[in-house]
Amino acid sequence: MAQKLIRMILAFWIVSAGALHAQSNPVVVELYTSQGCSSCPPADRLFSSLAGRDDVIPLSLHVDYWDYIGWEDTFADPAFTRRQKAYARAANKRMVYTPQMIIGGSDHIVGHEPAELSATLAAHSRQAPAVSLNVAESNGRVRIEAGPAPQGTGNMVVQLVRYVPEQTVSIRRGENAGRDIRYTNIVTSWQVLREWNGRNALSLSAPVSGNAPAVVIIQRAGHGPILAAARVR
């Protein structure tokens, strides 16, 4: 029992500490969570430990399918529920659940397991980026340049994600009634900018108004693996 506890603490420390050197191809971690889910707070805490890492882009997506049990999630968006269900269909899974983390668009894990998260992140960090990606922001627009992609990559989607870095919510009803829970990297919009076949280099720009952080993600079409991602600086 003591050895298992030590392994869990060590795994949590590794998750929090990250790599010694920042990665040029950060790993995207999507957490599907809900303010109305009693199993989610441990995952929300684990997820928050990723926020300071340069080699990880953690994005928290709040789903709406637990709203009926007494508390409507103030960050929930039906589009995020649809995204999680699309991942399930792509992986031939019959159900969705919270908390769930999807890493790199391909690996699905239970969201409150630090050892599994650490191992999966380590595996992804060893992979070379499938597509070169450069982004830069100027005068309220982000410039995106990528590719060409290797032959056989297939169709891709170029996406722009905006998020709120942190917010604490006082939950008054439902399974987490009476708790103040801090949430991090709360996704507010997930926009598909365009489809891209990768045969030729990509160059486009998109508006990024306001101060909310932004991320550009290139992903294989049909909710496949994430091939490249970058923060908009």
PDB file of C-alpha atoms in Angstrom, residues 137-142 160-165 188 206-214 232-233:
ATOM      1  CA  GLU A 137      -0.138  37.296 -33.781  1.00  0.00           C
ATOM      2  CA  SER A 138      -0.104  40.900 -34.980  1.00  0.00           C
ATOM      3  CA  ASN A 139      -2.716  43.656 -34.909  1.00  0.00           C
ATOM      4  CA  GLY A 140      -5.531  41.385 -33.769  1.00  0.00           C
ATOM      5  CA  ARG A 141      -4.911  38.619 -36.292  1.00  0.00           C
ATOM      6  CA  VAL A 142      -3.059  35.337 -36.119  1.00  0.00           C
ATOM      7  CA  LEU A 160      -8.528  27.962 -33.387  1.00  0.00           C
ATOM      8  CA  VAL A 161      -9.265  27.519 -29.677  1.00  0.00           C
ATOM      9  CA  ARG A 162      -9.824  30.285 -27.101  1.00  0.00           C
ATOM     10  CA  TYR A 163      -9.854  29.768 -23.348  1.00  0.00           C
ATOM     11  CA  VAL A 164     -10.021  31.449 -19.936  1.00  0.00           C
ATOM     12  CA  PRO A 165      -6.883  30.687 -17.879  1.00  0.00           C
ATOM     13  CA  THR A 188     -14.826  29.124 -24.516  1.00  0.00           C
ATOM     14  CA  ALA A 206      -7.766  34.672 -38.629  1.00  0.00           C
ATOM     15  CA  PRO A 207      -8.976  37.334 -36.188  1.00  0.00           C
ATOM     16  CA  VAL A 208      -8.075  36.957 -32.500  1.00  0.00           C
ATOM     17  CA  SER A 209      -9.843  39.823 -30.774  1.00  0.00           C
ATOM     18  CA  GLY A 210      -9.680  40.320 -27.024  1.00  0.00           C
ATOM     19  CA  ASN A 211      -7.159  39.150 -24.454  1.00  0.00           C
ATOM     20  CA  ALA A 212      -8.164  35.490 -24.106  1.00  0.00           C
ATOM     21  CA  PRO A 213      -5.295  33.083 -24.870  1.00  0.00           C
ATOM     22  CA  ALA A 214      -5.473  31.244 -28.180  1.00  0.00           C
ATOM     23  CA  VAL A 232      -0.557  32.106 -30.150  1.00  0.00           C
ATOM     24  CA  ARG A 233       2.047  34.354 -28.532  1.00  0.00           C
TER      25      ARG A 233
END
